[in-house]
Amino acid sequence: MAPLLTPTAAPFPAVISTAARDATTEFFQSFCGLQSQELTLATHDPPEGEIMSTISFVGDVAWAFSMIFPATAAVALAKAFAGFEIPADSADLGDLVGEVVNVIAGGICARLDRHGLRAQMSLPTVVRGANLSLLVPSGAATTRMAFTSPDGVFWVQLVKAPITAGPPGQTNT
Amino acid sequence: MSTLRALVIDDSNVMRNMVMNALRKARLAQFEFVEAVDGADALTKFSPAAIDICFVDWNMPNMTGVEFIRKARARGDAFHVPMVMVTSEQTVTKIEEALAQAGADAYICKPFTHDDMRMKLERVINKVLSAKAATPTKEGFFSRLFG
């Protein structure tokens, strides 16, 4: 499979990627009882994304957090998190994935707050389709993490908005 | 056990069901549920005479949960109705804003279990149940009058 993302020159802020990794792992292990493990992306192709939910953040840094699931993993997640079955073709499955991303985003904000970084999150958006991934603007820093779960591999994508030049004569601070 | 009329406000259908399931499992009271999909919808369904307690998400389209609480409190006749935030917002600033400024009575972070619900709501719900028990009803009045 061809790489979905081209490497970016700008590194993604480590404090945010660490917060996202820790909040994701805690959610799956502590709250869903699912053993998830981070994979090395260099040796694993991203799985086919069929349901993607994204939340964007504003504050000290503008960035976005996406989770991308194959339908089988989302169905298993629904049972573990909500405690009831949600069929793959139900609109509620997208609703559930949006809530999962919302809950994890809350955990990320709390972690960033402890580092003195303010972050205000948006409402989640959910997309269903095939081969989904988040489009990365030119010059944006991005990073990806893949996790195994008992019902398949899912992945997390983080994108930081590029710093745009201000009007002539104005400098960025 | 008395029945409480609970207004559950969340833009996620799945989360409303999770809140209602957790409340049933917590066994603090029996509930009749009214559902609202955002703060604006909740305002049309809320009245202190018809609702005993509200469970309110924070981030919703049209009107946030905190705005709903502020508007409900501003009516002036709903101070006795407990407002419970059920939200993924978990920073100290947000918790203080909801409890100290907007007038929420309890704060539950998502994700939650029915044990979390029981622990955090026992005092609030017992207070509502006591108030309901102390409120004279038409049936109770006639029962006392005629034996």
JSON list of C-alpha atoms in Angstrom, two decimals, chain B:
[
{"chain": "B", "resi": 1, "resn": "MET", "atom": "CA", "xyz": [-39.21, 3.93, 45.44]},
{"chain": "B", "resi": 2, "resn": "SER", "atom": "CA", "xyz": [-40.26, 7.33, 44.06]},
{"chain": "B", "resi": 3, "resn": "THR", "atom": "CA", "xyz": [-40.07, 8.02, 40.36]},
{"chain": "B", "resi": 4, "resn": "LEU", "atom": "CA", "xyz": [-38.00, 10.98, 39.24]},
{"chain": "B", "resi": 5, "resn": "ARG", "atom": "CA", "xyz": [-38.56, 12.72, 35.92]},
{"chain": "B", "resi": 6, "resn": "ALA", "atom": "CA", "xyz": [-35.12, 13.24, 34.40]},
{"chain": "B", "resi": 7, "resn": "LEU", "atom": "CA", "xyz": [-34.27, 15.41, 31.40]},
{"chain": "B", "resi": 8, "resn": "VAL", "atom": "CA", "xyz": [-31.25, 13.89, 29.59]},
{"chain": "B", "resi": 9, "resn": "ILE", "atom": "CA", "xyz": [-29.58, 16.39, 27.27]},
{"chain": "B", "resi": 10, "resn": "ASP", "atom": "CA", "xyz": [-26.91, 15.21, 24.83]},
{"chain": "B", "resi": 11, "resn": "ASP", "atom": "CA", "xyz": [-26.52, 15.53, 21.08]},
{"chain": "B", "resi": 12, "resn": "SER", "atom": "CA", "xyz": [-25.43, 11.88, 20.90]},
{"chain": "B", "resi": 13, "resn": "ASN", "atom": "CA", "xyz": [-28.24, 9.33, 20.87]},
{"chain": "B", "resi": 14, "resn": "VAL", "atom": "CA", "xyz": [-25.77, 6.65, 22.00]},
{"chain": "B", "resi": 15, "resn": "MET", "atom": "CA", "xyz": [-24.60, 8.75, 24.95]},
{"chain": "B", "resi": 16, "resn": "ARG", "atom": "CA", "xyz": [-28.17, 9.54, 26.05]},
{"chain": "B", "resi": 17, "resn": "ASN", "atom": "CA", "xyz": [-28.80, 5.80, 26.14]},
{"chain": "B", "resi": 18, "resn": "MET", "atom": "CA", "xyz": [-25.58, 5.22, 28.09]},
{"chain": "B", "resi": 19, "resn": "VAL", "atom": "CA", "xyz": [-26.58, 7.85, 30.67]},
{"chain": "B", "resi": 20, "resn": "MET", "atom": "CA", "xyz": [-30.06, 6.35, 31.04]},
{"chain": "B", "resi": 21, "resn": "ASN", "atom": "CA", "xyz": [-28.67, 2.80, 31.34]},
{"chain": "B", "resi": 22, "resn": "ALA", "atom": "CA", "xyz": [-26.15, 3.88, 33.98]},
{"chain": "B", "resi": 23, "resn": "LEU", "atom": "CA", "xyz": [-28.87, 5.65, 35.98]},
{"chain": "B", "resi": 24, "resn": "ARG", "atom": "CA", "xyz": [-31.08, 2.55, 35.89]},
{"chain": "B", "resi": 25, "resn": "LYS", "atom": "CA", "xyz": [-28.17, 0.36, 37.01]},
{"chain": "B", "resi": 26, "resn": "ALA", "atom": "CA", "xyz": [-27.19, 2.79, 39.79]},
{"chain": "B", "resi": 27, "resn": "ARG", "atom": "CA", "xyz": [-30.58, 2.08, 41.42]},
{"chain": "B", "resi": 28, "resn": "LEU", "atom": "CA", "xyz": [-30.74, 5.38, 43.26]},
{"chain": "B", "resi": 29, "resn": "ALA", "atom": "CA", "xyz": [-34.33, 5.96, 42.15]},
{"chain": "B", "resi": 30, "resn": "GLN", "atom": "CA", "xyz": [-36.76, 4.99, 39.44]},
{"chain": "B", "resi": 31, "resn": "PHE", "atom": "CA", "xyz": [-36.65, 7.30, 36.46]},
{"chain": "B", "resi": 32, "resn": "GLU", "atom": "CA", "xyz": [-38.92, 8.50, 33.73]},
{"chain": "B", "resi": 33, "resn": "PHE", "atom": "CA", "xyz": [-36.74, 9.99, 31.02]},
{"chain": "B", "resi": 34, "resn": "VAL", "atom": "CA", "xyz": [-37.29, 12.93, 28.71]},
{"chain": "B", "resi": 35, "resn": "GLU", "atom": "CA", "xyz": [-34.61, 13.35, 26.03]},
{"chain": "B", "resi": 36, "resn": "ALA", "atom": "CA", "xyz": [-33.29, 16.53, 24.41]},
{"chain": "B", "resi": 37, "resn": "VAL", "atom": "CA", "xyz": [-30.69, 16.82, 21.64]},
{"chain": "B", "resi": 38, "resn": "ASP", "atom": "CA", "xyz": [-29.17, 20.17, 22.65]},
{"chain": "B", "resi": 39, "resn": "GLY", "atom": "CA", "xyz": [-29.63, 23.07, 25.03]},
{"chain": "B", "resi": 40, "resn": "ALA", "atom": "CA", "xyz": [-32.20, 24.82, 22.86]},
{"chain": "B", "resi": 41, "resn": "ASP", "atom": "CA", "xyz": [-34.32, 21.65, 22.61]},
{"chain": "B", "resi": 42, "resn": "ALA", "atom": "CA", "xyz": [-33.95, 21.17, 26.36]},
{"chain": "B", "resi": 43, "resn": "LEU", "atom": "CA", "xyz": [-35.27, 24.66, 27.12]},
{"chain": "B", "resi": 44, "resn": "THR", "atom": "CA", "xyz": [-38.50, 23.82, 25.28]},
{"chain": "B", "resi": 45, "resn": "LYS", "atom": "CA", "xyz": [-38.89, 20.62, 27.34]},
{"chain": "B", "resi": 46, "resn": "PHE", "atom": "CA", "xyz": [-37.83, 21.97, 30.72]},
{"chain": "B", "resi": 47, "resn": "SER", "atom": "CA", "xyz": [-40.16, 23.21, 33.38]},
{"chain": "B", "resi": 48, "resn": "PRO", "atom": "CA", "xyz": [-39.62, 22.92, 37.14]},
{"chain": "B", "resi": 49, "resn": "ALA", "atom": "CA", "xyz": [-43.10, 21.39, 37.49]},
{"chain": "B", "resi": 50, "resn": "ALA", "atom": "CA", "xyz": [-42.41, 18.62, 35.00]},
{"chain": "B", "resi": 51, "resn": "ILE", "atom": "CA", "xyz": [-38.71, 17.83, 35.54]},
{"chain": "B", "resi": 52, "resn": "ASP", "atom": "CA", "xyz": [-37.05, 16.74, 38.80]},
{"chain": "B", "resi": 53, "resn": "ILE", "atom": "CA", "xyz": [-33.40, 16.59, 37.65]},
{"chain": "B", "resi": 54, "resn": "CYS", "atom": "CA", "xyz": [-31.36, 17.35, 34.50]},
{"chain": "B", "resi": 55, "resn": "PHE", "atom": "CA", "xyz": [-28.32, 15.52, 33.09]},
{"chain": "B", "resi": 56, "resn": "VAL", "atom": "CA", "xyz": [-26.52, 17.92, 30.81]},
{"chain": "B", "resi": 57, "resn": "ASP", "atom": "CA", "xyz": [-23.72, 17.45, 28.25]},
{"chain": "B", "resi": 58, "resn": "TRP", "atom": "CA", "xyz": [-21.46, 20.47, 27.69]},
{"chain": "B", "resi": 59, "resn": "ASN", "atom": "CA", "xyz": [-20.53, 20.62, 24.01]},
{"chain": "B", "resi": 60, "resn": "MET", "atom": "CA", "xyz": [-23.61, 20.55, 21.81]},
{"chain": "B", "resi": 61, "resn": "PRO", "atom": "CA", "xyz": [-24.72, 22.41, 18.68]},
{"chain": "B", "resi": 62, "resn": "ASN", "atom": "CA", "xyz": [-27.19, 25.34, 18.91]},
{"chain": "B", "resi": 63, "resn": "MET", "atom": "CA", "xyz": [-26.85, 25.80, 22.67]},
{"chain": "B", "resi": 64, "resn": "THR", "atom": "CA", "xyz": [-24.23, 24.37, 25.04]},
{"chain": "B", "resi": 65, "resn": "GLY", "atom": "CA", "xyz": [-25.13, 22.67, 28.29]},
{"chain": "B", "resi": 66, "resn": "VAL", "atom": "CA", "xyz": [-23.70, 25.50, 30.37]},
{"chain": "B", "resi": 67, "resn": "GLU", "atom": "CA", "xyz": [-25.81, 28.04, 28.47]},
{"chain": "B", "resi": 68, "resn": "PHE", "atom": "CA", "xyz": [-28.85, 25.85, 29.11]},
{"chain": "B", "resi": 69, "resn": "ILE", "atom": "CA", "xyz": [-28.14, 25.79, 32.85]},
{"chain": "B", "resi": 70, "resn": "ARG", "atom": "CA", "xyz": [-27.67, 29.57, 32.96]},
{"chain": "B", "resi": 71, "resn": "LYS", "atom": "CA", "xyz": [-30.96, 30.14, 31.12]},
{"chain": "B", "resi": 72, "resn": "ALA", "atom": "CA", "xyz": [-32.83, 27.60, 33.24]},
{"chain": "B", "resi": 73, "resn": "ARG", "atom": "CA", "xyz": [-31.51, 29.21, 36.44]},
{"chain": "B", "resi": 74, "resn": "ALA", "atom": "CA", "xyz": [-32.39, 32.67, 35.09]},
{"chain": "B", "resi": 75, "resn": "ARG", "atom": "CA", "xyz": [-36.09, 31.68, 35.04]},
{"chain": "B", "resi": 76, "resn": "GLY", "atom": "CA", "xyz": [-36.02, 32.24, 38.79]},
{"chain": "B", "resi": 77, "resn": "ASP", "atom": "CA", "xyz": [-38.31, 29.31, 39.60]},
{"chain": "B", "resi": 78, "resn": "ALA", "atom": "CA", "xyz": [-35.91, 26.43, 38.96]},
{"chain": "B", "resi": 79, "resn": "PHE", "atom": "CA", "xyz": [-33.20, 26.78, 41.60]},
{"chain": "B", "resi": 80, "resn": "HIS", "atom": "CA", "xyz": [-34.35, 23.59, 43.30]},
{"chain": "B", "resi": 81, "resn": "VAL", "atom": "CA", "xyz": [-33.95, 21.41, 40.17]},
{"chain": "B", "resi": 82, "resn": "PRO", "atom": "CA", "xyz": [-30.48, 19.79, 40.27]},
{"chain": "B", "resi": 83, "resn": "MET", "atom": "CA", "xyz": [-28.35, 20.19, 37.15]},
{"chain": "B", "resi": 84, "resn": "VAL", "atom": "CA", "xyz": [-25.78, 17.43, 36.67]},
{"chain": "B", "resi": 85, "resn": "MET", "atom": "CA", "xyz": [-23.09, 17.99, 34.06]},
{"chain": "B", "resi": 86, "resn": "VAL", "atom": "CA", "xyz": [-22.13, 14.78, 32.21]},
{"chain": "B", "resi": 87, "resn": "THR", "atom": "CA", "xyz": [-19.28, 15.76, 29.94]},
{"chain": "B", "resi": 88, "resn": "SER", "atom": "CA", "xyz": [-15.88, 14.91, 28.52]},
{"chain": "B", "resi": 89, "resn": "GLU", "atom": "CA", "xyz": [-14.57, 18.33, 29.61]},
{"chain": "B", "resi": 90, "resn": "GLN", "atom": "CA", "xyz": [-12.39, 17.57, 32.62]},
{"chain": "B", "resi": 91, "resn": "THR", "atom": "CA", "xyz": [-10.06, 20.52, 33.20]},
{"chain": "B", "resi": 92, "resn": "VAL", "atom": "CA", "xyz": [-10.28, 22.34, 36.53]},
{"chain": "B", "resi": 93, "resn": "THR", "atom": "CA", "xyz": [-11.22, 25.57, 34.72]},
{"chain": "B", "resi": 94, "resn": "LYS", "atom": "CA", "xyz": [-14.21, 23.92, 33.04]},
{"chain": "B", "resi": 95, "resn": "ILE", "atom": "CA", "xyz": [-15.35, 22.19, 36.22]},
{"chain": "B", "resi": 96, "resn": "GLU", "atom": "CA", "xyz": [-15.18, 25.49, 38.12]},
{"chain": "B", "resi": 97, "resn": "GLU", "atom": "CA", "xyz": [-17.07, 27.29, 35.36]},
{"chain": "B", "resi": 98, "resn": "ALA", "atom": "CA", "xyz": [-19.90, 24.75, 35.49]},
{"chain": "B", "resi": 99, "resn": "LEU", "atom": "CA", "xyz": [-20.16, 24.42, 39.26]},
{"chain": "B", "resi": 100, "resn": "ALA", "atom": "CA", "xyz": [-19.23, 27.89, 40.53]},
{"chain": "B", "resi": 101, "resn": "GLN", "atom": "CA", "xyz": [-20.41, 30.15, 37.73]},
{"chain": "B", "resi": 102, "resn": "ALA", "atom": "CA", "xyz": [-23.21, 28.43, 35.81]},
{"chain": "B", "resi": 103, "resn": "GLY", "atom": "CA", "xyz": [-24.87, 26.78, 38.80]},
{"chain": "B", "resi": 104, "resn": "ALA", "atom": "CA", "xyz": [-24.44, 23.04, 38.16]},
{"chain": "B", "resi": 105, "resn": "ASP", "atom": "CA", "xyz": [-24.90, 20.84, 41.24]},
{"chain": "B", "resi": 106, "resn": "ALA", "atom": "CA", "xyz": [-22.71, 17.89, 40.28]},
{"chain": "B", "resi": 107, "resn": "TYR", "atom": "CA", "xyz": [-20.10, 17.07, 37.66]},
{"chain": "B", "resi": 108, "resn": "ILE", "atom": "CA", "xyz": [-19.55, 13.67, 36.08]},
{"chain": "B", "resi": 109, "resn": "CYS", "atom": "CA", "xyz": [-16.75, 13.15, 33.59]},
{"chain": "B", "resi": 110, "resn": "LYS", "atom": "CA", "xyz": [-17.18, 10.84, 30.60]},
{"chain": "B", "resi": 111, "resn": "PRO", "atom": "CA", "xyz": [-16.52, 7.98, 30.50]},
{"chain": "B", "resi": 112, "resn": "PHE", "atom": "CA", "xyz": [-18.45, 6.94, 33.60]},
{"chain": "B", "resi": 113, "resn": "THR", "atom": "CA", "xyz": [-19.73, 3.76, 35.18]},
{"chain": "B", "resi": 114, "resn": "HIS", "atom": "CA", "xyz": [-22.97, 3.23, 37.06]},
{"chain": "B", "resi": 115, "resn": "ASP", "atom": "CA", "xyz": [-20.82, 3.11, 40.23]},
{"chain": "B", "resi": 116, "resn": "ASP", "atom": "CA", "xyz": [-19.55, 6.62, 39.41]},
{"chain": "B", "resi": 117, "resn": "MET", "atom": "CA", "xyz": [-23.16, 7.70, 39.01]},
{"chain": "B", "resi": 118, "resn": "ARG", "atom": "CA", "xyz": [-24.16, 6.17, 42.32]},
{"chain": "B", "resi": 119, "resn": "MET", "atom": "CA", "xyz": [-21.23, 7.70, 44.20]},
{"chain": "B", "resi": 120, "resn": "LYS", "atom": "CA", "xyz": [-21.57, 11.21, 42.76]},
{"chain": "B", "resi": 121, "resn": "LEU", "atom": "CA", "xyz": [-25.36, 11.41, 42.70]},
{"chain": "B", "resi": 122, "resn": "GLU", "atom": "CA", "xyz": [-26.45, 9.73, 45.92]},
{"chain": "B", "resi": 123, "resn": "ARG", "atom": "CA", "xyz": [-26.57, 12.97, 47.92]},
{"chain": "B", "resi": 124, "resn": "VAL", "atom": "CA", "xyz": [-28.21, 14.98, 45.12]},
{"chain": "B", "resi": 125, "resn": "ILE", "atom": "CA", "xyz": [-30.87, 12.37, 44.37]},
{"chain": "B", "resi": 126, "resn": "ASN", "atom": "CA", "xyz": [-31.66, 11.72, 48.03]},
{"chain": "B", "resi": 127, "resn": "LYS", "atom": "CA", "xyz": [-32.27, 15.45, 48.41]},
{"chain": "B", "resi": 128, "resn": "VAL", "atom": "CA", "xyz": [-34.69, 15.43, 45.47]},
{"chain": "B", "resi": 129, "resn": "LEU", "atom": "CA", "xyz": [-36.47, 12.35, 46.81]},
{"chain": "B", "resi": 130, "resn": "SER", "atom": "CA", "xyz": [-36.81, 13.95, 50.26]},
{"chain": "B", "resi": 131, "resn": "ALA", "atom": "CA", "xyz": [-38.19, 17.14, 48.75]},
{"chain": "B", "resi": 132, "resn": "LYS", "atom": "CA", "xyz": [-40.72, 15.16, 46.71]},
{"chain": "B", "resi": 133, "resn": "ALA", "atom": "CA", "xyz": [-41.77, 13.17, 49.75]},
{"chain": "B", "resi": 134, "resn": "ALA", "atom": "CA", "xyz": [-42.30, 16.38, 51.73]},
{"chain": "B", "resi": 135, "resn": "THR", "atom": "CA", "xyz": [-44.36, 18.02, 48.99]},
{"chain": "B", "resi": 136, "resn": "PRO", "atom": "CA", "xyz": [-48.07, 17.51, 49.68]},
{"chain": "B", "resi": 137, "resn": "THR", "atom": "CA", "xyz": [-49.86, 15.77, 46.83]},
{"chain": "B", "resi": 138, "resn": "LYS", "atom": "CA", "xyz": [-53.56, 15.93, 46.02]},
{"chain": "B", "resi": 139, "resn": "GLU", "atom": "CA", "xyz": [-53.89, 12.20, 46.79]},
{"chain": "B", "resi": 140, "resn": "GLY", "atom": "CA", "xyz": [-52.07, 12.59, 50.13]},
{"chain": "B", "resi": 141, "resn": "PHE", "atom": "CA", "xyz": [-54.29, 15.54, 51.09]},
{"chain": "B", "resi": 142, "resn": "PHE", "atom": "CA", "xyz": [-57.55, 13.64, 50.51]},
{"chain": "B", "resi": 143, "resn": "SER", "atom": "CA", "xyz": [-56.11, 10.56, 52.18]},
{"chain": "B", "resi": 144, "resn": "ARG", "atom": "CA", "xyz": [-55.32, 12.57, 55.34]},
{"chain": "B", "resi": 145, "resn": "LEU", "atom": "CA", "xyz": [-58.70, 14.40, 55.17]},
{"chain": "B", "resi": 146, "resn": "PHE", "atom": "CA", "xyz": [-60.90, 11.32, 54.80]},
{"chain": "B", "resi": 147, "resn": "GLY", "atom": "CA", "xyz": [-58.62, 8.65, 56.25]}
]
